[in-house]
XYZ file of C-alpha atoms in Angstrom:
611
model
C 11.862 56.068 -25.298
C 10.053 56.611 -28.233
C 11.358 53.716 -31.083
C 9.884 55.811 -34.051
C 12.449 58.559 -33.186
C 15.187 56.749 -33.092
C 14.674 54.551 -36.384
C 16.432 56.767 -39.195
C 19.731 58.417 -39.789
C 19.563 60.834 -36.699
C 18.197 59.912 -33.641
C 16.279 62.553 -32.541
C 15.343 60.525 -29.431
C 18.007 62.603 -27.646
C 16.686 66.302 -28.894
C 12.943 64.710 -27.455
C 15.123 63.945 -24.222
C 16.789 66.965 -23.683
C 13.695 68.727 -23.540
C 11.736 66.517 -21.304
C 14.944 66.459 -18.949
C 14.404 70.572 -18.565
C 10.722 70.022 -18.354
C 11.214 67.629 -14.719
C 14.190 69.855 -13.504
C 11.514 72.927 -14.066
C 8.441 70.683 -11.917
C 10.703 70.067 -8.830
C 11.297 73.600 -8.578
C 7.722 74.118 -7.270
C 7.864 71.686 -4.588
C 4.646 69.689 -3.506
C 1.525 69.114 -5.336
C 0.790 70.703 -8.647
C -2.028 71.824 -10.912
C -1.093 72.704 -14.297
C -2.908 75.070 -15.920
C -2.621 75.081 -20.211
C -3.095 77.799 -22.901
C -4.969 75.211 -24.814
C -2.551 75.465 -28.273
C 0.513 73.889 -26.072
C -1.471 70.918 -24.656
C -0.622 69.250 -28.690
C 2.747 69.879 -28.976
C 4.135 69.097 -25.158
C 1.778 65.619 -25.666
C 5.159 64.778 -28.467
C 7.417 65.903 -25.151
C 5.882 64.333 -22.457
C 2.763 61.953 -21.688
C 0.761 62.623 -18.106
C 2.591 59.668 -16.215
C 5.658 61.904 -16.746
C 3.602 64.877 -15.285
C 2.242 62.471 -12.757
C 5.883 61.256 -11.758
C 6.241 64.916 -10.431
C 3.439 65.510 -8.355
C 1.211 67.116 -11.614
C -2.420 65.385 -9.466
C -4.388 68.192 -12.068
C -4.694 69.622 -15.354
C -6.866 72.620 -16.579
C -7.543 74.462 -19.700
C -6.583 78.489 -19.152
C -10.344 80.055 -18.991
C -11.644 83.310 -17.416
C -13.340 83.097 -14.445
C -12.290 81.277 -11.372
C -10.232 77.853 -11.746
C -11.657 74.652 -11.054
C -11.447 73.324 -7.556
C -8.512 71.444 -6.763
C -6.826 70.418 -3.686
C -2.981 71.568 -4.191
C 0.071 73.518 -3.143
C 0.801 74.967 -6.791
C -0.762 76.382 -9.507
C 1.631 76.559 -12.448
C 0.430 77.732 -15.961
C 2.178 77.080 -19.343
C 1.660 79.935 -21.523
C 2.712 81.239 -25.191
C 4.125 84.834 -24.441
C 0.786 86.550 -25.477
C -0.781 89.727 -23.635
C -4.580 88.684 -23.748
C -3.538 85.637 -21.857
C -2.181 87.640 -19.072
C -5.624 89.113 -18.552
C -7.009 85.962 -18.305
C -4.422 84.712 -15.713
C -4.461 87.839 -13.556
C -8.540 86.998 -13.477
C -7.341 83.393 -12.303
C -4.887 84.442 -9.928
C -7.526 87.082 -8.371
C -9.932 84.570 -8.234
C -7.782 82.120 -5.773
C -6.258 84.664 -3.848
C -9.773 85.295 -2.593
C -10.543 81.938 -1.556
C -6.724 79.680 -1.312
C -4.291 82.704 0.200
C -1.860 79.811 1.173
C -1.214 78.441 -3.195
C 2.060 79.729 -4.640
C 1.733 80.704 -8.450
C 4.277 79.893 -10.931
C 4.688 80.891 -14.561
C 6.502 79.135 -17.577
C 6.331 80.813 -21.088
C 6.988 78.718 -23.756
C 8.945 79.497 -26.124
C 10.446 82.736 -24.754
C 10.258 84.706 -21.849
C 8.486 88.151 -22.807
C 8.952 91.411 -20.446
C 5.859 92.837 -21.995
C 3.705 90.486 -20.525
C 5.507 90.775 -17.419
C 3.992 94.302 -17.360
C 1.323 93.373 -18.396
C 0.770 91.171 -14.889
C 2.258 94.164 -12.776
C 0.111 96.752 -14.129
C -2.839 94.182 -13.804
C -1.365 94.025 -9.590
C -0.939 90.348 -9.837
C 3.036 89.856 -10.792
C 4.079 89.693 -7.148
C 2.222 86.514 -6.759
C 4.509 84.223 -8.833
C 7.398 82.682 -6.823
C 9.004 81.360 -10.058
C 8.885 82.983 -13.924
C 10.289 81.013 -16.196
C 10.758 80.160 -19.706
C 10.564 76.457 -21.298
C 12.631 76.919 -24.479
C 10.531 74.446 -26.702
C 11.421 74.990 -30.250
C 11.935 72.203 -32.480
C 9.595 69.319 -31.463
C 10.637 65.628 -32.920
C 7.558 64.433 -34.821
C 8.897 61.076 -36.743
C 12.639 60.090 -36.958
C 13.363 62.550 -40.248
C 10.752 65.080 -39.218
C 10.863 68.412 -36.393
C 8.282 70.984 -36.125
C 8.385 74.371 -34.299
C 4.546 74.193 -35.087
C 4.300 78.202 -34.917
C 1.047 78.513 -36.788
C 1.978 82.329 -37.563
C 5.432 82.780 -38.755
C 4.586 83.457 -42.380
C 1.991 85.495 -41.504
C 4.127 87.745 -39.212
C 7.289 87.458 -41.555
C 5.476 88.619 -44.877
C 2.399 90.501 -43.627
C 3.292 92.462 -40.017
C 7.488 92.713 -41.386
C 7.560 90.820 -37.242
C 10.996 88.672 -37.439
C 10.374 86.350 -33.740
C 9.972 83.228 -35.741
C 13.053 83.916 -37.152
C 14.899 84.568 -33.803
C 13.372 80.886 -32.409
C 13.921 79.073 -35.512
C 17.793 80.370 -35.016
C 17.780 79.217 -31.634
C 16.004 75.849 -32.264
C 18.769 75.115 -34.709
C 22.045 76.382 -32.043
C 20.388 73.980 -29.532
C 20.375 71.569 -32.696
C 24.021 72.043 -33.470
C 24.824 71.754 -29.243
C 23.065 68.405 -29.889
C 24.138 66.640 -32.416
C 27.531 69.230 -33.663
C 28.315 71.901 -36.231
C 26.760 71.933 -39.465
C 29.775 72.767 -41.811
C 27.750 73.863 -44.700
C 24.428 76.651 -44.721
C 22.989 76.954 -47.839
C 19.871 79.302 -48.478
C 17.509 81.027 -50.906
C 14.982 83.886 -49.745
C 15.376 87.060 -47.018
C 13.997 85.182 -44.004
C 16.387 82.075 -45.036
C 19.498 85.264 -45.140
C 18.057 86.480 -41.154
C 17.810 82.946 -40.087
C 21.406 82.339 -41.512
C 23.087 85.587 -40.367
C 21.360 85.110 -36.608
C 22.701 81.663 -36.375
C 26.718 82.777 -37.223
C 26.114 85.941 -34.839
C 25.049 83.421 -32.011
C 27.935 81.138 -33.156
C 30.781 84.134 -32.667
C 29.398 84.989 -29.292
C 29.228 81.242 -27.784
C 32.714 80.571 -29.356
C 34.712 78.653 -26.994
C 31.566 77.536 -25.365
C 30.123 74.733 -27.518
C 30.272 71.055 -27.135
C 33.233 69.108 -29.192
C 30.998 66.568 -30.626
C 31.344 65.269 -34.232
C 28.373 66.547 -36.706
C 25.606 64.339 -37.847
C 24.796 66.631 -40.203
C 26.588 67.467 -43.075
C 24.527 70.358 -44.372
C 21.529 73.289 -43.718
C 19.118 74.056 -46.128
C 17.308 76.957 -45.642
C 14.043 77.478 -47.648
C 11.473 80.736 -47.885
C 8.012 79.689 -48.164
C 7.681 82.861 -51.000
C 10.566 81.094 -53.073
C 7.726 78.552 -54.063
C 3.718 79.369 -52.819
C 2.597 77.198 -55.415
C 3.131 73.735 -53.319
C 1.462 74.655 -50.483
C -1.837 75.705 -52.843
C -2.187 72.553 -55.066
C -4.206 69.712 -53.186
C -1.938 66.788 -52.253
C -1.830 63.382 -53.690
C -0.177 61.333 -51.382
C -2.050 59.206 -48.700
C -0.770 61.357 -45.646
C -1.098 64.642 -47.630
C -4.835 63.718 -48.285
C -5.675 62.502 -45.228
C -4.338 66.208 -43.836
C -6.796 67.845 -46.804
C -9.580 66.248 -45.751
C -9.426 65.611 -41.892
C -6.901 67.778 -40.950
C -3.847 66.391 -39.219
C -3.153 68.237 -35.769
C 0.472 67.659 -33.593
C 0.606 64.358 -35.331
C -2.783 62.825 -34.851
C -6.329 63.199 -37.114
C -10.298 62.944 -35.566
C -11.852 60.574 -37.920
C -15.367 60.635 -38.102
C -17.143 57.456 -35.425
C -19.227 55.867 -38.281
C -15.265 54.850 -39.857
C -15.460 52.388 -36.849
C -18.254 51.493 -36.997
C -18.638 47.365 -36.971
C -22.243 46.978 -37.618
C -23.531 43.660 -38.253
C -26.542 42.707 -39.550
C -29.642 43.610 -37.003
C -27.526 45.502 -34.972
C -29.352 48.972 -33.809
C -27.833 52.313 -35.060
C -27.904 53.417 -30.724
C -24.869 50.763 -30.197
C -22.733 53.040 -33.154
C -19.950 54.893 -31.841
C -20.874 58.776 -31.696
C -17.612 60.551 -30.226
C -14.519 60.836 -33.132
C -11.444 58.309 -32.950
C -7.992 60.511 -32.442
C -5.518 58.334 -33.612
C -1.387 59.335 -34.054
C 0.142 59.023 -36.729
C 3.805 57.731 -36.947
C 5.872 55.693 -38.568
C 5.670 53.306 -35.178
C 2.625 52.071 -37.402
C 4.503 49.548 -39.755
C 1.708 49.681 -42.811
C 0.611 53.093 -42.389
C 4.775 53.906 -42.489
C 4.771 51.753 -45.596
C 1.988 53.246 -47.833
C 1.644 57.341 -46.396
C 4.403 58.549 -49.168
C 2.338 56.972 -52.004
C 0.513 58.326 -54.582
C -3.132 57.470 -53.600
C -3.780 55.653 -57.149
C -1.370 53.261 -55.802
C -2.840 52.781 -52.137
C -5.235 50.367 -52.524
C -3.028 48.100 -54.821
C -1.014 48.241 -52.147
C -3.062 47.368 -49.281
C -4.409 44.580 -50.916
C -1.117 43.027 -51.615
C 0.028 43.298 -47.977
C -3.390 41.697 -47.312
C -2.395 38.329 -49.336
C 1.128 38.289 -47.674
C -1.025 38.226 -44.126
C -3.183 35.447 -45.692
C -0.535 33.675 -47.032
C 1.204 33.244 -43.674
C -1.490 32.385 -41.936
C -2.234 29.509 -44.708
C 1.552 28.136 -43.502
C 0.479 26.586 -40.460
C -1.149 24.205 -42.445
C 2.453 23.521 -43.572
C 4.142 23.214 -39.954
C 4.855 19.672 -39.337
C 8.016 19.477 -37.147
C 7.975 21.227 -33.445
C 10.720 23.358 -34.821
C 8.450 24.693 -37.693
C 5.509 25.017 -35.901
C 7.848 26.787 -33.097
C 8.719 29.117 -35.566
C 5.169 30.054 -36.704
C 3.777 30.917 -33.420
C 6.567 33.339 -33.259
C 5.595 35.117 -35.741
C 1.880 35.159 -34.384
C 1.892 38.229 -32.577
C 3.188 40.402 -35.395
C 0.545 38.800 -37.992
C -2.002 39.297 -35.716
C -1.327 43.055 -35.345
C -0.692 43.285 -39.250
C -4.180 41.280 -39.882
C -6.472 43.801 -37.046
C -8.157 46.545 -38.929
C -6.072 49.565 -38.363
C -6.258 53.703 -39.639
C -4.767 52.593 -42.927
C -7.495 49.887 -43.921
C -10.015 51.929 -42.797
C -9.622 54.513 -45.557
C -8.988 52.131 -48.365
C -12.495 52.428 -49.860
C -13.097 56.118 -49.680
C -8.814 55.934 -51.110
C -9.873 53.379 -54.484
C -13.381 55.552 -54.570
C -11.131 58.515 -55.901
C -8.939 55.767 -58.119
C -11.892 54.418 -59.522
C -13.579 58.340 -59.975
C -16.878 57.276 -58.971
C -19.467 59.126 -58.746
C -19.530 59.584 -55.055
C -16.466 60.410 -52.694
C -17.495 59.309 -49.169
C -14.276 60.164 -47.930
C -15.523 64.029 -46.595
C -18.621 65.320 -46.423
C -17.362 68.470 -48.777
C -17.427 67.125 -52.290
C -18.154 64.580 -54.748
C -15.575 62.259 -56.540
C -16.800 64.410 -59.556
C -16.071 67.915 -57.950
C -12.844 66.543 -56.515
C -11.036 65.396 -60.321
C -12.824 69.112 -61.680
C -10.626 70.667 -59.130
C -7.605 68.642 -59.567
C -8.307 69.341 -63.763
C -7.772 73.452 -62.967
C -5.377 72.879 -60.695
C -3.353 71.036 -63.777
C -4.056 73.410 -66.186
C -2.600 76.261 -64.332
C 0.578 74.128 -63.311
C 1.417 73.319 -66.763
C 0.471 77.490 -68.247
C -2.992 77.261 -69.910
C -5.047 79.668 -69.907
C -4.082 81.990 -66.945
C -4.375 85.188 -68.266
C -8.450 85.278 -68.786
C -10.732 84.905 -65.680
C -11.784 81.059 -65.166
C -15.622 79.913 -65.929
C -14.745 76.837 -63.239
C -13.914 79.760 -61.004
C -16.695 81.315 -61.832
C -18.839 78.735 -61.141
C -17.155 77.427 -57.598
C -18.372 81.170 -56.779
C -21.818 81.342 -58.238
C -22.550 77.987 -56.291
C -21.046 79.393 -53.129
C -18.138 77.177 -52.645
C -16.055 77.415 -49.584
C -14.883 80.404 -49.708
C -10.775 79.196 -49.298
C -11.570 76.296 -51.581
C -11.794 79.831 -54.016
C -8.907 81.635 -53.012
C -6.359 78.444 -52.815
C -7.491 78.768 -57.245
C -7.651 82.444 -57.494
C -3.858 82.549 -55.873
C -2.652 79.492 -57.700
C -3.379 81.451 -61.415
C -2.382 84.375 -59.805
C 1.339 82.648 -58.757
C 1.465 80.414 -61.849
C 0.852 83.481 -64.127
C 3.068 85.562 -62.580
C -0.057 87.681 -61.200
C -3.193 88.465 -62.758
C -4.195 91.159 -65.468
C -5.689 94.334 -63.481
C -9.373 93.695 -65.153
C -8.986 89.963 -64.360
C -8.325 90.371 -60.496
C -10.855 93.271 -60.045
C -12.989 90.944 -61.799
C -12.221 87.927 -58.702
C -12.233 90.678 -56.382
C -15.507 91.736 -56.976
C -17.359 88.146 -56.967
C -15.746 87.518 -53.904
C -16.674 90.364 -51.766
C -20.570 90.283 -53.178
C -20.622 86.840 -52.996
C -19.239 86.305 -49.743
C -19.241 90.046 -47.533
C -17.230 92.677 -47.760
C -15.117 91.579 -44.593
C -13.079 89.813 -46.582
C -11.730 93.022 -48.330
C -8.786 92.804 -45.347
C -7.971 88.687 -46.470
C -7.548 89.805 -50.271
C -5.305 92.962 -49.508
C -3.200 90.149 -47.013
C -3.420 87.246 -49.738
C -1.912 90.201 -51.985
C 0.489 91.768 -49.575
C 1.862 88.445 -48.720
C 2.487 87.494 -52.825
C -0.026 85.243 -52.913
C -2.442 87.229 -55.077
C -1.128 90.650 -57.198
C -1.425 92.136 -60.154
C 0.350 91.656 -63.344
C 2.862 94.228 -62.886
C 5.637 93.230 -66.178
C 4.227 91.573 -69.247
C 7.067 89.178 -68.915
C 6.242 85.662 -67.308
C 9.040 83.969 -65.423
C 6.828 80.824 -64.329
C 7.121 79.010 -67.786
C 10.891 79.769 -67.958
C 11.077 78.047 -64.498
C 8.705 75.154 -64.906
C 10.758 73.937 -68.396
C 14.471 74.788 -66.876
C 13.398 72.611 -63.411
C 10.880 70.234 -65.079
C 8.352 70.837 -62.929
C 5.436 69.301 -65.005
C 6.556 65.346 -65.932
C 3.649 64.226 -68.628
C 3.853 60.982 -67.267
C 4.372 60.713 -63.679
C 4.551 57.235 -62.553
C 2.497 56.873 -59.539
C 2.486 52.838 -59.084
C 6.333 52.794 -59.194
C 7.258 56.090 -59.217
C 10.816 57.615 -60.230
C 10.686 60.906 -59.724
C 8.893 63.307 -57.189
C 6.440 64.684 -59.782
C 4.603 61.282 -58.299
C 3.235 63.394 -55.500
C 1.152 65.651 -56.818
C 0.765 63.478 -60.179
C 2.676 64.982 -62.579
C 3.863 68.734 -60.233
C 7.479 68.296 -58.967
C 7.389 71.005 -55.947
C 9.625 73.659 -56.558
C 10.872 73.394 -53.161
C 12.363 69.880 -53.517
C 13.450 70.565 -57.405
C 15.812 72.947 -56.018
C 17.165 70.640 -52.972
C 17.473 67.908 -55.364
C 19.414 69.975 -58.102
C 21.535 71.178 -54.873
C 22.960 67.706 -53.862
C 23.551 67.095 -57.815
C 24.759 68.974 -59.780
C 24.377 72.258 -57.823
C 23.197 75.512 -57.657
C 25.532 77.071 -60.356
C 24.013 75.080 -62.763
C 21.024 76.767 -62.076
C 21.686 80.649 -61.542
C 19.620 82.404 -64.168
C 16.578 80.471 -62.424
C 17.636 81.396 -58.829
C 17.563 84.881 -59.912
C 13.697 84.984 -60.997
C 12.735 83.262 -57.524
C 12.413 86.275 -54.491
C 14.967 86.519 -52.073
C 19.018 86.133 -52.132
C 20.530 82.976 -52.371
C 23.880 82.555 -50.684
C 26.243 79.601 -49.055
C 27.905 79.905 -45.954
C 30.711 77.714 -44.403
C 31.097 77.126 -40.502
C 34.768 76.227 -39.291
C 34.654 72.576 -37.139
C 37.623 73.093 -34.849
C 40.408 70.365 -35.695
C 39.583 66.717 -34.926
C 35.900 67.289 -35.973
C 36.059 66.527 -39.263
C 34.173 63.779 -40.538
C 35.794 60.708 -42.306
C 33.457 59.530 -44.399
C 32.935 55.573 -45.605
C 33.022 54.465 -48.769
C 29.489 54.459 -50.522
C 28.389 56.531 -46.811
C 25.321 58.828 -47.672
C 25.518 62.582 -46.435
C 23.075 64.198 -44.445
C 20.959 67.435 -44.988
C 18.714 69.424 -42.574
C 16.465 70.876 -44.785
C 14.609 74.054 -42.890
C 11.424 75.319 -44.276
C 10.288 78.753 -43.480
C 6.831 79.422 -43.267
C 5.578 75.739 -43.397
C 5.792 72.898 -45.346
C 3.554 70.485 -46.779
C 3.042 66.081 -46.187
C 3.754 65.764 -50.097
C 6.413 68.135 -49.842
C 7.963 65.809 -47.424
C 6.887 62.405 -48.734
C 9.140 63.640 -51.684
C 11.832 64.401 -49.698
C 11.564 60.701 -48.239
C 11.485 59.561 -51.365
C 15.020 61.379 -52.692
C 16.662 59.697 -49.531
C 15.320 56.510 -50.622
C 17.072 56.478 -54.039
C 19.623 54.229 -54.539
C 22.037 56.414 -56.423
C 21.010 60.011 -54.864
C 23.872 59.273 -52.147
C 21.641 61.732 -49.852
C 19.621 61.645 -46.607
C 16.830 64.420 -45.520
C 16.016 65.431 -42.728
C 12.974 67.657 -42.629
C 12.503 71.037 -40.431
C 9.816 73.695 -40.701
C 8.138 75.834 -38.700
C 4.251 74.494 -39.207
C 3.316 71.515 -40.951
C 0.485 73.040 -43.332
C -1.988 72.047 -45.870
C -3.191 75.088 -48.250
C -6.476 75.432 -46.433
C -4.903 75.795 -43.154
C -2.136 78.692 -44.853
C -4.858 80.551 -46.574
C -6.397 80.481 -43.054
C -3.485 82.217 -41.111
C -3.430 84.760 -43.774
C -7.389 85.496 -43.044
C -8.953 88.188 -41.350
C -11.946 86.258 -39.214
C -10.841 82.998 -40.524
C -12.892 81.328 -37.841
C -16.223 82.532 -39.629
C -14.942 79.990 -42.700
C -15.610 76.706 -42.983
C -12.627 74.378 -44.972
């Protein structure tokens, strides 16, 4: 079991159990030894499912990567590969299975797609001659994977991309289906509320599912009281701005991947005085990240100006138990000390959190260098964050920007550019024509004219357009939600502005003004943001109604659509910790993003980009 599931509200221990339940029932159907044979973009999410001593448990003796060419050598009765639905890999399998036929005739082939089942690529293997070979073809339904105990992902890297760009609605189809296996988990949601068109599919799939499985579902008594569903386009600005938070810039800068980050060896490095550079670790740490780690579970939400006060106050608790034994004089006291040994020691070895305090206070202090990532300076870092600001809070969006400019001129990473261009764009309500086909023509000299097909995306998907109205809604919508606080607290913060220091996400503004005082109060505001908003009720058949304690908190899904961001949810973490908000969130998207990693899956030849 894992504990870190199981910690919060909803244990979501029993949604990681269900699945790994249908993953053994799937490996005894192929009786005998197994090789299992991964599209490499599954091998991160099933490692949240299942480790390899599960696999191991059911005869899994090897595990390959799904290549062209022949497999590796390996003596078994199966071959079974896990595959996304996706027609170039069925080339590549047909090549495999060719490949053995000519040299194992006796192996039986098996196929599971993950998430669906797809009849195209079943043609796809018969036209190729090779779909006769598979005794079993399958589908592992693996939609909403538990990442923390208040967190799921669906990690579909492209849903926004194929919602906004190729008008493609499967993301919307799973994410309905992830939540009906939700609701056969843990019951009926009673309330849906939503803002945006994909939010209105998702919501209309889910109550056409719901009428045809009537009479069919579980009676079991809901753990959640309500569905939010959110469209990415309601609020693009989050994603763009560079997060504040400790988790949110440890994503920025390393990238965070299924739950775990590659940090650089020379951040373990233990060197000691004489010791030769050779002895240095060379290969990158993986480490996961949870909230199984008690101080990295304690200081991920906070602003980072606040990190390294906090690590060094932990640090003196340590010390000062440790300076107790000193104290211990009876058996009973000293009993009680070396009890609490193992859990000091553990709290007192450096772990991931210490080990970015420095480059974390380097940023605080704004010194001159930021050792933290090889991409920038302290210096460059606080410029950034300075436009970033200015646009937030309305000045000067409406003229091209000399920092802008300059980024360009120096040949800045080339999405470092576009996460500014679209934020002034989206802040301003779109650009003036001269001032995009001003951007539009630095870009494309200064980087190729490839990336003509990224700016007509970045523009088809809302993310960069013209002006097309002289009338700016963004200001109206900034003062009416209080978007910009002038002074955030980030030590002790009281409000979510804290994340980005000083931006309260649009995203969360509305969920908070939701639970309190609602959404009426806020109607001439929902109308300006894209997309319908609507509320939807689900009838719980007698009995199921919840009776709710005194003083008992209620409990909200809340279902991002096209990704969602680490500050984004350390906000959301932060609302359920508030004494008087009388709410609990639980958080559901489709990806996990940072803004470099959405500007990439709107990119033509992203892969030719460096962050």
């Amino acid at each position: 079991m894992a504990a870190h599931l199981s910690y919060g509200r909803v244990n979501l221990n029993i949604l990681r159990e269900a699945a790994r339940k249908e993953l053994r029932e799937f490996l005894d159907k192929c009786a005998g030894s197994k090789a299992i044979v991964w599209d490499e973009y599954l091998t991160g999410p099933f490692g949240l499912i299942a480790q390899y001593s599960l696999l191991k448990e059911h005869e899994v003796e090897k595990m390959f990567t799904l290549k062209s060419g022949r497999l590796p050598s390996a003596d078994v009765k199966n071959i079974i590969f896990f595959v996304r639905p996706r027609l170039e890999l069925m080339d590549i399998i047909a090549e495999n299975v060719f490949s053995e036929d000519k040299h194992h005739s006796s192996r039986d082939f098996h196929i599971l797609f993950v998430p669906r089942r797809s009849m195209l690529c079943e043609q796809r293997l018969k036209e190729q001659g090779v779909l006769g070979s598979f005794i079993n073809i399958d589908e592992y339904i693996l939609d909403l994977i538990p990442y923390d105990g208040d967190l799921l992902s669906m990690e579909y890297e492209s849903a926004f991309r194929e919602c906004y760009l190729e008008n493609d609605q499967t993301s919307l189809y799973h994410t309905a289906k992830g939540l009906m296996t939700l609701q056969a988990l843990y019951g009926t949601i009673p309330q849906i509320y939503g803002k945006g068109d994909c939010a209105r599919h998702v919501a209309n799939m889910m109550l056409r599912m719901k009428r045809e499985f009537a009479g069919t579902q579980n009676q079991i008594l809901p753990v959640f009281d309500t569905l939010l569903l959110l469209d990415r386009n309601v609020d693009l600005l989050t994603p763009l701005a560079t997060q504040l938070t400790y988790e949110g810039l440890i994503d920025e800068i390393y990238g965070i991947n299924n739950g775990y980050v590659k940090l650089p060896p020379e951040k373990f490095a233990q060197k000691k005085q004489g010791e030769a550079s050779k002895d240095l670790p060379t290969e990158p740490k993986k480490l996961q990240l949870n909230s199984a780690e008690e101080l990295y579970a304690e200081i991920r939400d906070k602003n980072f100006n606040a990190v390294g006060a906090a690590l060094s106050k932990k640090a003196k608790i340590i010390s000062a138990a440790f300076e107790e034994r000193h104290n211990a004089k009876t058996v009973g006291e000293i009993k009680q000390f070396v009890s609490q040994l193992p859990h000091m020691q553990a709290a007192r070895t450096p772990c991931f959190p210490t080990l970015l305090k420095n480059e974390i206070q380097s940023l605080s202090n704004n010194s001159r260098q930021y050792p933290v990532s090889p991409v920038s300076a302290s210096e460059a870092f606080f410029d950034n964050l300075t436009v970033e600001q200015e646009f937030m809070t309305g000045v000067d969006t409406d003229k091209v920007n000399t920092y802008i400019e300059d980024c360009i001129a120096q040949k800045d990473p080339l999405i470092k550019i576009l996460r500014l261009v679209c934020m002034q764009s989206v802040c301003n309500n779109g650009l003036k024509q001269k001032v995009l086909d001003y951007y539009k023509r630095e870009i494309l000299q200064t980087y190729g004219y490839e990336h003509i097909l990224t700016l007509n995306n970045l523009e088809k998907g809302g993310l960069l357009k013209p002006q097309t109205s002289s009338r700016n809604n963004y200001p109206t919508i900034r003062k009416t939600l209080k978007l910009w606080m002038e002074d955030a607290n980030e030590q002790n913060p009281n409000d979510i502005s804290y994340v980005y220091s000083g931006y309260a996400p649009l995203s969360i503004r509305l969920t908070q003004v939701l639970a309190r005082p609602g959404w009426r109060s806020i109607e001439e505001v929902l109308k300006m943001l894209p997309g319908p908003h609507f509320e939807e009720r689900q009838q719980l058949p007698s009995g199921l109604h919840k009776k709710r304690q005194q003083g008992e908190n209620r409990t909200t899904l809340v279902f991002f659509l096209g990704g969602v961001t680490y500050a984004e949810i350390a906000a959301l973490r932060f609302l359920s910790q508030m004494e008087d908000s009388g709410m609990e969130y639980i958080i559901a998207t489709t990806k996990l993003v940072n803004g470099t990693t959405w500007i990439k899956s709107l990119m033509d030849r992203p892969e030719s980009q460096t962050p």
